[in-house]
Amino acid sequence: MSAFMTHLYAPGTLQEAVDRILRVPDRHRTFTKDAAFAAETWAIGPALLEALLDHGLPHRGEGDQRRFERTDLHNISTYLNLPSPYFQALTRKAQAMDEVARKGERHLHELELRASCADPGHPGECAFTPVSGLGEHSEPGSLRESSPGVFTVRAQLPSNTHVFDEDRSDLLSLVADWELYVLPDGVIEDEGFSRETRLANCLIPTRLLLREAGRRGIRARHGAGLLVAPPFTTLHHWVEFELDGAWVPADPVLLTAFSRWGLTDPAGWPYNRSVAGIVWHLLTWPPEVFFPVVRDHGGQAPLHISAH
């Protein structure tokens, strides 16, 4: 390892980053991404990449032909807080959450959704249809299709935050120590894997908490929609509890991740506090991991979402 890498990252930190991804069995890796992708997308430059290889980063091939698993690069970059566009977007989401909670005002975001053809083989022109929640939970009258497949909307995100009671906090504690992780396709819905490794996406702990809430007699529902903050907006799953006739979102794994990454104050944002100002509920009980926000001839349309 170079002297620069030794100074920038303690060897133990790099080893921890690699050991963490090694919890994922190698059979779930596809090894399709090269060093240029690591640098350009995940801010893992040549020197750092070589240091990670010294610590056992999985790969195939040698020299310029080396290939890596995309989720390994993603998760290592986030673990090391590297300045990738993804991590910068996470930082803005955490800042937005904190800002909205402090102001106590409903937050509005201007969103643009650009849908692509779901299946180039379908007959006729594309027929793009947004999910009903896109209009129902936005500023009235703001949803518009400016051109085929291009929608603009003003998202209304609640500002209220709430520290949950003992029963709900005890429920949320079941996954509070799990680490938010981008899972490869082979384990993307595998609760057993997440229980064993404490690595989880947003879907698996949501399903677990809902099942356990039902067993404990706690009224809860599956919330799905968007995690919103400029410039990037992503699909997200979370659990919601009914309190005094309103549904209040909870996301202990996300809050723990924000704290672990140094993006929020853990004293101010414990795992048992509700999230506000960044989650926008569009669907309830979605069956799919990657649920549709816009459909084309009934199929899920690929979507790019930007927020302002």
PDB file of C-alpha atoms in Angstrom:
ATOM      1  CA  MET A   1       0.000   0.000   0.000  1.00  0.00           C
ATOM      2  CA  SER A   2       1.300   3.496  -0.841  1.00  0.00           C
ATOM      3  CA  ALA A   3       2.273   5.909   1.928  1.00  0.00           C
ATOM      4  CA  PHE A   4      -0.531   8.200   0.739  1.00  0.00           C
ATOM      5  CA  MET A   5      -3.163   5.489   1.123  1.00  0.00           C
ATOM      6  CA  THR A   6      -1.794   4.542   4.532  1.00  0.00           C
ATOM      7  CA  HIS A   7      -2.132   8.166   5.610  1.00  0.00           C
ATOM      8  CA  LEU A   8      -5.581   8.712   4.112  1.00  0.00           C
ATOM      9  CA  TYR A   9      -7.194   5.467   5.276  1.00  0.00           C
ATOM     10  CA  ALA A  10      -6.134   3.391   8.222  1.00  0.00           C
ATOM     11  CA  PRO A  11      -5.407  -0.145   6.969  1.00  0.00           C
ATOM     12  CA  GLY A  12      -8.026  -1.450   9.342  1.00  0.00           C
ATOM     13  CA  THR A  13     -10.654   0.751   7.731  1.00  0.00           C
ATOM     14  CA  LEU A  14      -9.913  -0.624   4.270  1.00  0.00           C
ATOM     15  CA  GLN A  15      -9.904  -4.165   5.598  1.00  0.00           C
ATOM     16  CA  GLU A  16     -13.226  -3.533   7.332  1.00  0.00           C
ATOM     17  CA  ALA A  17     -14.665  -2.221   4.052  1.00  0.00           C
ATOM     18  CA  VAL A  18     -13.564  -5.356   2.201  1.00  0.00           C
ATOM     19  CA  ASP A  19     -14.557  -7.751   4.994  1.00  0.00           C
ATOM     20  CA  ARG A  20     -18.039  -6.209   4.944  1.00  0.00           C
ATOM     21  CA  ILE A  21     -18.630  -6.960   1.269  1.00  0.00           C
ATOM     22  CA  LEU A  22     -17.171 -10.454   1.724  1.00  0.00           C
ATOM     23  CA  ARG A  23     -20.258 -11.296   3.781  1.00  0.00           C
ATOM     24  CA  VAL A  24     -21.939 -11.617   0.376  1.00  0.00           C
ATOM     25  CA  PRO A  25     -21.202 -15.030  -1.196  1.00  0.00           C
ATOM     26  CA  ASP A  26     -19.126 -14.845  -4.370  1.00  0.00           C
ATOM     27  CA  ARG A  27     -21.799 -16.664  -6.383  1.00  0.00           C
ATOM     28  CA  HIS A  28     -23.865 -13.468  -6.359  1.00  0.00           C
ATOM     29  CA  ARG A  29     -21.177 -11.425  -8.136  1.00  0.00           C
ATOM     30  CA  THR A  30     -21.178 -10.799 -11.879  1.00  0.00           C
ATOM     31  CA  PHE A  31     -17.809  -8.969 -12.351  1.00  0.00           C
ATOM     32  CA  THR A  32     -18.778  -6.669 -15.199  1.00  0.00           C
ATOM     33  CA  LYS A  33     -17.366  -3.266 -14.119  1.00  0.00           C
ATOM     34  CA  ASP A  34     -13.855  -1.984 -14.795  1.00  0.00           C
ATOM     35  CA  ALA A  35     -11.481   0.401 -13.020  1.00  0.00           C
ATOM     36  CA  ALA A  36     -12.762   3.379 -15.014  1.00  0.00           C
ATOM     37  CA  PHE A  37     -16.281   2.730 -13.681  1.00  0.00           C
ATOM     38  CA  ALA A  38     -14.907   2.519 -10.119  1.00  0.00           C
ATOM     39  CA  ALA A  39     -13.204   5.892 -10.490  1.00  0.00           C
ATOM     40  CA  GLU A  40     -15.848   7.788 -12.443  1.00  0.00           C
ATOM     41  CA  THR A  41     -18.970   6.514 -10.663  1.00  0.00           C
ATOM     42  CA  TRP A  42     -17.743   5.691  -7.162  1.00  0.00           C
ATOM     43  CA  ALA A  43     -14.666   7.916  -6.674  1.00  0.00           C
ATOM     44  CA  ILE A  44     -12.422   4.882  -6.167  1.00  0.00           C
ATOM     45  CA  GLY A  45      -9.253   6.048  -7.892  1.00  0.00           C
ATOM     46  CA  PRO A  46      -6.382   3.816  -9.067  1.00  0.00           C
ATOM     47  CA  ALA A  47      -4.322   4.067  -5.853  1.00  0.00           C
ATOM     48  CA  LEU A  48      -7.267   3.302  -3.598  1.00  0.00           C
ATOM     49  CA  LEU A  49      -8.394   0.477  -5.872  1.00  0.00           C
ATOM     50  CA  GLU A  50      -4.950  -1.142  -5.653  1.00  0.00           C
ATOM     51  CA  ALA A  51      -5.011  -0.806  -1.869  1.00  0.00           C
ATOM     52  CA  LEU A  52      -8.419  -2.474  -1.740  1.00  0.00           C
ATOM     53  CA  LEU A  53      -7.127  -5.282  -3.936  1.00  0.00           C
ATOM     54  CA  ASP A  54      -4.299  -5.759  -1.449  1.00  0.00           C
ATOM     55  CA  HIS A  55      -6.971  -6.269   1.212  1.00  0.00           C
ATOM     56  CA  GLY A  56      -8.839  -8.892  -0.810  1.00  0.00           C
ATOM     57  CA  LEU A  57     -11.338  -7.002  -2.987  1.00  0.00           C
ATOM     58  CA  PRO A  58     -12.988  -9.678  -5.202  1.00  0.00           C
ATOM     59  CA  HIS A  59     -12.249  -9.384  -8.924  1.00  0.00           C
ATOM     60  CA  ARG A  60     -11.724 -11.367 -12.091  1.00  0.00           C
ATOM     61  CA  GLY A  61      -8.927 -10.953 -14.605  1.00  0.00           C
ATOM     62  CA  GLU A  62      -5.658  -9.061 -14.312  1.00  0.00           C
ATOM     63  CA  GLY A  63      -4.278  -5.683 -15.337  1.00  0.00           C
ATOM     64  CA  ASP A  64      -6.551  -3.688 -17.635  1.00  0.00           C
ATOM     65  CA  GLN A  65      -8.861  -6.701 -17.890  1.00  0.00           C
ATOM     66  CA  ARG A  66      -9.763  -6.694 -14.191  1.00  0.00           C
ATOM     67  CA  ARG A  67     -13.491  -6.626 -13.566  1.00  0.00           C
ATOM     68  CA  PHE A  68     -15.454  -5.975 -10.371  1.00  0.00           C
ATOM     69  CA  GLU A  69     -18.972  -6.477  -8.987  1.00  0.00           C
ATOM     70  CA  ARG A  70     -20.921  -3.213  -9.198  1.00  0.00           C
ATOM     71  CA  THR A  71     -22.523  -3.513  -5.734  1.00  0.00           C
ATOM     72  CA  ASP A  72     -19.109  -4.140  -4.123  1.00  0.00           C
ATOM     73  CA  LEU A  73     -17.834  -0.842  -5.538  1.00  0.00           C
ATOM     74  CA  HIS A  74     -21.026   0.963  -4.505  1.00  0.00           C
ATOM     75  CA  ASN A  75     -20.941  -0.292  -0.916  1.00  0.00           C
ATOM     76  CA  ILE A  76     -17.213   0.249  -0.399  1.00  0.00           C
ATOM     77  CA  SER A  77     -17.490   3.808  -1.707  1.00  0.00           C
ATOM     78  CA  THR A  78     -20.338   4.593   0.669  1.00  0.00           C
ATOM     79  CA  TYR A  79     -18.659   2.884   3.619  1.00  0.00           C
ATOM     80  CA  LEU A  80     -15.569   5.066   3.089  1.00  0.00           C
ATOM     81  CA  ASN A  81     -17.679   8.230   2.590  1.00  0.00           C
ATOM     82  CA  LEU A  82     -16.125   8.849  -0.820  1.00  0.00           C
ATOM     83  CA  PRO A  83     -17.493  11.890  -2.709  1.00  0.00           C
ATOM     84  CA  SER A  84     -19.486   9.986  -5.315  1.00  0.00           C
ATOM     85  CA  PRO A  85     -22.660  11.603  -6.727  1.00  0.00           C
ATOM     86  CA  TYR A  86     -24.613   8.977  -4.759  1.00  0.00           C
ATOM     87  CA  PHE A  87     -23.020   9.898  -1.418  1.00  0.00           C
ATOM     88  CA  GLN A  88     -23.419  13.600  -2.108  1.00  0.00           C
ATOM     89  CA  ALA A  89     -27.109  12.957  -2.753  1.00  0.00           C
ATOM     90  CA  LEU A  90     -27.387  11.046   0.541  1.00  0.00           C
ATOM     91  CA  THR A  91     -25.772  13.996   2.314  1.00  0.00           C
ATOM     92  CA  ARG A  92     -28.368  16.346   0.840  1.00  0.00           C
ATOM     93  CA  LYS A  93     -31.201  14.040   1.892  1.00  0.00           C
ATOM     94  CA  ALA A  94     -29.954  13.993   5.480  1.00  0.00           C
ATOM     95  CA  GLN A  95     -29.558  17.777   5.466  1.00  0.00           C
ATOM     96  CA  ALA A  96     -33.052  18.228   4.020  1.00  0.00           C
ATOM     97  CA  MET A  97     -34.558  15.959   6.676  1.00  0.00           C
ATOM     98  CA  ASP A  98     -32.898  17.936   9.447  1.00  0.00           C
ATOM     99  CA  GLU A  99     -33.826  21.294   7.928  1.00  0.00           C
ATOM    100  CA  VAL A 100     -37.494  20.396   7.430  1.00  0.00           C
ATOM    101  CA  ALA A 101     -37.769  19.061  10.980  1.00  0.00           C
ATOM    102  CA  ARG A 102     -36.264  22.236  12.430  1.00  0.00           C
ATOM    103  CA  LYS A 103     -38.540  24.546  10.423  1.00  0.00           C
ATOM    104  CA  GLY A 104     -41.630  22.451  11.081  1.00  0.00           C
ATOM    105  CA  GLU A 105     -43.094  23.419   7.712  1.00  0.00           C
ATOM    106  CA  ARG A 106     -44.411  21.223   4.899  1.00  0.00           C
ATOM    107  CA  HIS A 107     -41.712  20.969   2.259  1.00  0.00           C
ATOM    108  CA  LEU A 108     -42.304  21.217  -1.483  1.00  0.00           C
ATOM    109  CA  HIS A 109     -40.066  19.785  -4.205  1.00  0.00           C
ATOM    110  CA  GLU A 110     -40.332  20.299  -7.930  1.00  0.00           C
ATOM    111  CA  LEU A 111     -39.833  16.908  -9.583  1.00  0.00           C
ATOM    112  CA  GLU A 112     -39.311  15.971 -13.204  1.00  0.00           C
ATOM    113  CA  LEU A 113     -39.899  12.351 -14.195  1.00  0.00           C
ATOM    114  CA  ARG A 114     -38.634  11.139 -17.582  1.00  0.00           C
ATOM    115  CA  ALA A 115     -40.006   7.745 -18.531  1.00  0.00           C
ATOM    116  CA  SER A 116     -38.611   5.469 -21.246  1.00  0.00           C
ATOM    117  CA  CYS A 117     -40.347   2.792 -23.284  1.00  0.00           C
ATOM    118  CA  ALA A 118     -41.098  -0.298 -21.188  1.00  0.00           C
ATOM    119  CA  ASP A 119     -40.890  -2.650 -24.164  1.00  0.00           C
ATOM    120  CA  PRO A 120     -39.822  -1.471 -27.642  1.00  0.00           C
ATOM    121  CA  GLY A 121     -41.718  -4.450 -29.053  1.00  0.00           C
ATOM    122  CA  HIS A 122     -45.162  -3.354 -27.882  1.00  0.00           C
ATOM    123  CA  PRO A 123     -47.678  -2.341 -30.571  1.00  0.00           C
ATOM    124  CA  GLY A 124     -48.301   1.309 -31.311  1.00  0.00           C
ATOM    125  CA  GLU A 125     -46.969   4.374 -29.530  1.00  0.00           C
ATOM    126  CA  CYS A 126     -45.949   4.366 -25.875  1.00  0.00           C
ATOM    127  CA  ALA A 127     -48.811   5.059 -23.453  1.00  0.00           C
ATOM    128  CA  PHE A 128     -47.300   6.439 -20.250  1.00  0.00           C
ATOM    129  CA  THR A 129     -49.491   6.413 -17.141  1.00  0.00           C
ATOM    130  CA  PRO A 130     -48.285   7.589 -13.696  1.00  0.00           C
ATOM    131  CA  VAL A 131     -49.443   5.780 -10.550  1.00  0.00           C
ATOM    132  CA  SER A 132     -52.454   7.450  -8.941  1.00  0.00           C
ATOM    133  CA  GLY A 133     -50.445   8.423  -5.872  1.00  0.00           C
ATOM    134  CA  LEU A 134     -48.351  10.788  -7.944  1.00  0.00           C
ATOM    135  CA  GLY A 135     -51.340  13.072  -8.317  1.00  0.00           C
ATOM    136  CA  GLU A 136     -53.112  12.258  -5.057  1.00  0.00           C
ATOM    137  CA  HIS A 137     -50.158  13.138  -2.799  1.00  0.00           C
ATOM    138  CA  SER A 138     -48.853  16.165  -4.688  1.00  0.00           C
ATOM    139  CA  GLU A 139     -49.843  19.818  -4.683  1.00  0.00           C
ATOM    140  CA  PRO A 140     -53.330  19.830  -6.283  1.00  0.00           C
ATOM    141  CA  GLY A 141     -53.202  20.369 -10.024  1.00  0.00           C
ATOM    142  CA  SER A 142     -49.408  20.288 -10.232  1.00  0.00           C
ATOM    143  CA  LEU A 143     -49.028  16.956 -12.071  1.00  0.00           C
ATOM    144  CA  ARG A 144     -48.565  17.626 -15.777  1.00  0.00           C
ATOM    145  CA  GLU A 145     -47.239  15.737 -18.779  1.00  0.00           C
ATOM    146  CA  SER A 146     -45.167  18.308 -20.664  1.00  0.00           C
ATOM    147  CA  SER A 147     -44.293  15.879 -23.468  1.00  0.00           C
ATOM    148  CA  PRO A 148     -44.791  12.112 -23.959  1.00  0.00           C
ATOM    149  CA  GLY A 149     -43.318  10.385 -20.914  1.00  0.00           C
ATOM    150  CA  VAL A 150     -42.096  13.616 -19.271  1.00  0.00           C
ATOM    151  CA  PHE A 151     -44.015  14.598 -16.130  1.00  0.00           C
ATOM    152  CA  THR A 152     -43.572  17.488 -13.720  1.00  0.00           C
ATOM    153  CA  VAL A 153     -45.110  17.567 -10.251  1.00  0.00           C
ATOM    154  CA  ARG A 154     -44.788  19.351  -6.930  1.00  0.00           C
ATOM    155  CA  ALA A 155     -44.284  16.853  -4.124  1.00  0.00           C
ATOM    156  CA  GLN A 156     -45.656  17.726  -0.708  1.00  0.00           C
ATOM    157  CA  LEU A 157     -43.576  16.175   2.070  1.00  0.00           C
ATOM    158  CA  PRO A 158     -44.770  16.358   5.690  1.00  0.00           C
ATOM    159  CA  SER A 159     -42.557  18.017   8.282  1.00  0.00           C
ATOM    160  CA  ASN A 160     -43.878  16.415  11.456  1.00  0.00           C
ATOM    161  CA  THR A 161     -41.449  14.245  13.401  1.00  0.00           C
ATOM    162  CA  HIS A 162     -42.239  11.971  16.284  1.00  0.00           C
ATOM    163  CA  VAL A 163     -40.308   9.838  18.760  1.00  0.00           C
ATOM    164  CA  PHE A 164     -42.222   6.582  18.962  1.00  0.00           C
ATOM    165  CA  ASP A 165     -43.521   5.048  22.157  1.00  0.00           C
ATOM    166  CA  GLU A 166     -41.981   2.093  23.944  1.00  0.00           C
ATOM    167  CA  ASP A 167     -43.897  -0.595  22.053  1.00  0.00           C
ATOM    168  CA  ARG A 168     -43.046   0.782  18.603  1.00  0.00           C
ATOM    169  CA  SER A 169     -39.490   1.597  19.620  1.00  0.00           C
ATOM    170  CA  ASP A 170     -39.017  -1.962  20.812  1.00  0.00           C
ATOM    171  CA  LEU A 171     -40.310  -3.177  17.450  1.00  0.00           C
ATOM    172  CA  LEU A 172     -37.989  -0.857  15.503  1.00  0.00           C
ATOM    173  CA  SER A 173     -35.010  -1.993  17.591  1.00  0.00           C
ATOM    174  CA  LEU A 174     -35.192  -5.393  15.853  1.00  0.00           C
ATOM    175  CA  VAL A 175     -33.420  -3.916  12.821  1.00  0.00           C
ATOM    176  CA  ALA A 176     -31.841  -0.756  14.233  1.00  0.00           C
ATOM    177  CA  ASP A 177     -28.341  -2.245  14.108  1.00  0.00           C
ATOM    178  CA  TRP A 178     -28.657  -3.471  10.522  1.00  0.00           C
ATOM    179  CA  GLU A 179     -26.489  -1.722   7.951  1.00  0.00           C
ATOM    180  CA  LEU A 180     -28.072  -0.149   4.878  1.00  0.00           C
ATOM    181  CA  TYR A 181     -26.530  -1.957   1.923  1.00  0.00           C
ATOM    182  CA  VAL A 182     -27.094  -2.252  -1.825  1.00  0.00           C
ATOM    183  CA  LEU A 183     -27.685  -5.969  -2.266  1.00  0.00           C
ATOM    184  CA  PRO A 184     -26.907  -7.928  -5.452  1.00  0.00           C
ATOM    185  CA  ASP A 185     -29.815  -9.537  -7.245  1.00  0.00           C
ATOM    186  CA  GLY A 186     -29.329 -12.978  -5.668  1.00  0.00           C
ATOM    187  CA  VAL A 187     -30.174 -11.785  -2.147  1.00  0.00           C
ATOM    188  CA  ILE A 188     -32.292  -8.709  -2.847  1.00  0.00           C
ATOM    189  CA  GLU A 189     -35.327 -10.224  -1.058  1.00  0.00           C
ATOM    190  CA  ASP A 190     -33.512 -12.729   1.183  1.00  0.00           C
ATOM    191  CA  GLU A 191     -34.458 -11.996   4.799  1.00  0.00           C
ATOM    192  CA  GLY A 192     -32.349 -14.901   6.034  1.00  0.00           C
ATOM    193  CA  PHE A 193     -29.252 -13.335   4.485  1.00  0.00           C
ATOM    194  CA  SER A 194     -29.966  -9.996   6.169  1.00  0.00           C
ATOM    195  CA  ARG A 195     -30.619 -11.615   9.549  1.00  0.00           C
ATOM    196  CA  GLU A 196     -27.300 -13.443   9.312  1.00  0.00           C
ATOM    197  CA  THR A 197     -25.130 -10.594   7.998  1.00  0.00           C
ATOM    198  CA  ARG A 198     -26.975  -7.498   9.303  1.00  0.00           C
ATOM    199  CA  LEU A 199     -26.745  -6.080   5.752  1.00  0.00           C
ATOM    200  CA  ALA A 200     -30.068  -5.007   4.280  1.00  0.00           C
ATOM    201  CA  ASN A 201     -31.719  -2.882   1.646  1.00  0.00           C
ATOM    202  CA  CYS A 202     -34.799  -0.828   2.531  1.00  0.00           C
ATOM    203  CA  LEU A 203     -37.274  -3.561   1.539  1.00  0.00           C
ATOM    204  CA  ILE A 204     -36.252  -6.507   3.741  1.00  0.00           C
ATOM    205  CA  PRO A 205     -36.486  -4.755   7.154  1.00  0.00           C
ATOM    206  CA  THR A 206     -39.754  -3.141   6.082  1.00  0.00           C
ATOM    207  CA  ARG A 207     -41.335  -6.535   5.435  1.00  0.00           C
ATOM    208  CA  LEU A 208     -39.931  -7.962   8.671  1.00  0.00           C
ATOM    209  CA  LEU A 209     -41.231  -5.048  10.764  1.00  0.00           C
ATOM    210  CA  LEU A 210     -44.683  -5.256   9.205  1.00  0.00           C
ATOM    211  CA  ARG A 211     -44.961  -8.962   9.927  1.00  0.00           C
ATOM    212  CA  GLU A 212     -43.817  -8.468  13.514  1.00  0.00           C
ATOM    213  CA  ALA A 213     -46.107  -5.457  13.974  1.00  0.00           C
ATOM    214  CA  GLY A 214     -49.076  -7.633  13.031  1.00  0.00           C
ATOM    215  CA  ARG A 215     -47.980 -10.274  15.531  1.00  0.00           C
ATOM    216  CA  ARG A 216     -47.745  -7.633  18.290  1.00  0.00           C
ATOM    217  CA  GLY A 217     -51.065  -5.984  17.452  1.00  0.00           C
ATOM    218  CA  ILE A 218     -49.485  -2.729  16.273  1.00  0.00           C
ATOM    219  CA  ARG A 219     -51.316  -1.119  13.354  1.00  0.00           C
ATOM    220  CA  ALA A 220     -48.799  -0.572  10.551  1.00  0.00           C
ATOM    221  CA  ARG A 221     -48.613  -0.463   6.765  1.00  0.00           C
ATOM    222  CA  HIS A 222     -46.001  -0.708   4.030  1.00  0.00           C
ATOM    223  CA  GLY A 223     -45.132   2.708   2.620  1.00  0.00           C
ATOM    224  CA  ALA A 224     -43.407   2.959  -0.741  1.00  0.00           C
ATOM    225  CA  GLY A 225     -42.507   5.923  -2.843  1.00  0.00           C
ATOM    226  CA  LEU A 226     -39.582   8.238  -3.273  1.00  0.00           C
ATOM    227  CA  LEU A 227     -36.668   9.348  -1.134  1.00  0.00           C
ATOM    228  CA  VAL A 228     -36.555  12.976  -2.199  1.00  0.00           C
ATOM    229  CA  ALA A 229     -33.859  15.663  -2.133  1.00  0.00           C
ATOM    230  CA  PRO A 230     -32.074  17.532  -4.922  1.00  0.00           C
ATOM    231  CA  PRO A 231     -30.621  16.549  -7.259  1.00  0.00           C
ATOM    232  CA  PHE A 232     -31.435  12.804  -7.209  1.00  0.00           C
ATOM    233  CA  THR A 233     -34.578  10.992  -6.132  1.00  0.00           C
ATOM    234  CA  THR A 234     -34.756   7.227  -5.621  1.00  0.00           C
ATOM    235  CA  LEU A 235     -37.346   4.519  -4.968  1.00  0.00           C
ATOM    236  CA  HIS A 236     -37.672   3.617  -1.305  1.00  0.00           C
ATOM    237  CA  HIS A 237     -39.595   1.369   1.135  1.00  0.00           C
ATOM    238  CA  TRP A 238     -40.400   2.077   4.788  1.00  0.00           C
ATOM    239  CA  VAL A 239     -42.902   1.190   7.513  1.00  0.00           C
ATOM    240  CA  GLU A 240     -45.689   3.500   8.711  1.00  0.00           C
ATOM    241  CA  PHE A 241     -47.564   3.446  12.013  1.00  0.00           C
ATOM    242  CA  GLU A 242     -51.090   4.761  12.514  1.00  0.00           C
ATOM    243  CA  LEU A 243     -51.123   7.395  15.255  1.00  0.00           C
ATOM    244  CA  ASP A 244     -54.214   9.480  16.019  1.00  0.00           C
ATOM    245  CA  GLY A 245     -55.647   8.793  12.570  1.00  0.00           C
ATOM    246  CA  ALA A 246     -52.485   9.682  10.650  1.00  0.00           C
ATOM    247  CA  TRP A 247     -49.816   7.446   9.147  1.00  0.00           C
ATOM    248  CA  VAL A 248     -46.346   8.296  10.486  1.00  0.00           C
ATOM    249  CA  PRO A 249     -43.247   6.974   8.638  1.00  0.00           C
ATOM    250  CA  ALA A 250     -40.435   5.129  10.421  1.00  0.00           C
ATOM    251  CA  ASP A 251     -37.117   4.019   8.940  1.00  0.00           C
ATOM    252  CA  PRO A 252     -34.665   2.857  11.612  1.00  0.00           C
ATOM    253  CA  VAL A 253     -32.143   1.405   9.146  1.00  0.00           C
ATOM    254  CA  LEU A 254     -31.927   4.676   7.211  1.00  0.00           C
ATOM    255  CA  LEU A 255     -31.576   6.778  10.364  1.00  0.00           C
ATOM    256  CA  THR A 256     -28.879   4.461  11.706  1.00  0.00           C
ATOM    257  CA  ALA A 257     -27.067   4.697   8.366  1.00  0.00           C
ATOM    258  CA  PHE A 258     -27.191   8.504   8.344  1.00  0.00           C
ATOM    259  CA  SER A 259     -25.749   8.497  11.854  1.00  0.00           C
ATOM    260  CA  ARG A 260     -23.068   5.913  10.998  1.00  0.00           C
ATOM    261  CA  TRP A 261     -21.970   7.927   7.969  1.00  0.00           C
ATOM    262  CA  GLY A 262     -21.719  11.091  10.050  1.00  0.00           C
ATOM    263  CA  LEU A 263     -24.572  12.844   8.222  1.00  0.00           C
ATOM    264  CA  THR A 264     -26.829  13.396  11.247  1.00  0.00           C
ATOM    265  CA  ASP A 265     -26.448  13.797  14.997  1.00  0.00           C
ATOM    266  CA  PRO A 266     -27.417  10.439  16.544  1.00  0.00           C
ATOM    267  CA  ALA A 267     -28.669  12.204  19.669  1.00  0.00           C
ATOM    268  CA  GLY A 268     -31.078  14.251  17.569  1.00  0.00           C
ATOM    269  CA  TRP A 269     -32.006  11.464  15.158  1.00  0.00           C
ATOM    270  CA  PRO A 270     -32.250   8.167  17.077  1.00  0.00           C
ATOM    271  CA  TYR A 271     -33.534   5.087  15.283  1.00  0.00           C
ATOM    272  CA  ASN A 272     -36.982   5.451  16.889  1.00  0.00           C
ATOM    273  CA  ARG A 273     -37.707   8.907  15.506  1.00  0.00           C
ATOM    274  CA  SER A 274     -39.956   9.290  12.487  1.00  0.00           C
ATOM    275  CA  VAL A 275     -38.519  10.475   9.180  1.00  0.00           C
ATOM    276  CA  ALA A 276     -39.941  13.617   7.619  1.00  0.00           C
ATOM    277  CA  GLY A 277     -39.304  15.884   4.700  1.00  0.00           C
ATOM    278  CA  ILE A 278     -37.615  13.262   2.514  1.00  0.00           C
ATOM    279  CA  VAL A 279     -40.058  10.324   2.138  1.00  0.00           C
ATOM    280  CA  TRP A 280     -42.974  10.770  -0.267  1.00  0.00           C
ATOM    281  CA  HIS A 281     -45.666   8.101  -0.006  1.00  0.00           C
ATOM    282  CA  LEU A 282     -47.021   7.019  -3.401  1.00  0.00           C
ATOM    283  CA  LEU A 283     -48.049   3.376  -2.905  1.00  0.00           C
ATOM    284  CA  THR A 284     -49.186   1.077  -0.106  1.00  0.00           C
ATOM    285  CA  TRP A 285     -48.218  -2.619   0.032  1.00  0.00           C
ATOM    286  CA  PRO A 286     -46.345  -2.759  -3.319  1.00  0.00           C
ATOM    287  CA  PRO A 287     -45.615  -6.364  -4.379  1.00  0.00           C
ATOM    288  CA  GLU A 288     -42.466  -5.507  -6.324  1.00  0.00           C
ATOM    289  CA  VAL A 289     -39.003  -4.566  -5.106  1.00  0.00           C
ATOM    290  CA  PHE A 290     -38.723  -1.997  -7.878  1.00  0.00           C
ATOM    291  CA  PHE A 291     -42.337  -0.878  -8.004  1.00  0.00           C
ATOM    292  CA  PRO A 292     -43.674   1.166 -10.932  1.00  0.00           C
ATOM    293  CA  VAL A 293     -44.099   4.927 -10.684  1.00  0.00           C
ATOM    294  CA  VAL A 294     -44.943   5.273 -14.377  1.00  0.00           C
ATOM    295  CA  ARG A 295     -46.322   2.458 -16.540  1.00  0.00           C
ATOM    296  CA  ASP A 296     -46.180   2.018 -20.301  1.00  0.00           C
ATOM    297  CA  HIS A 297     -48.829  -0.354 -21.731  1.00  0.00           C
ATOM    298  CA  GLY A 298     -49.072  -1.881 -18.254  1.00  0.00           C
ATOM    299  CA  GLY A 299     -45.342  -2.526 -17.937  1.00  0.00           C
ATOM    300  CA  GLN A 300     -42.943  -0.690 -15.649  1.00  0.00           C
ATOM    301  CA  ALA A 301     -41.332   2.185 -17.537  1.00  0.00           C
ATOM    302  CA  PRO A 302     -37.640   2.890 -16.816  1.00  0.00           C
ATOM    303  CA  LEU A 303     -37.518   6.243 -15.094  1.00  0.00           C
ATOM    304  CA  HIS A 304     -35.102   9.082 -14.374  1.00  0.00           C
ATOM    305  CA  ILE A 305     -36.226  11.451 -11.617  1.00  0.00           C
ATOM    306  CA  SER A 306     -34.657  14.796 -10.787  1.00  0.00           C
ATOM    307  CA  ALA A 307     -35.608  17.077  -7.898  1.00  0.00           C
ATOM    308  CA  HIS A 308     -35.269  20.820  -7.450  1.00  0.00           C
TER     309      HIS A 308
END
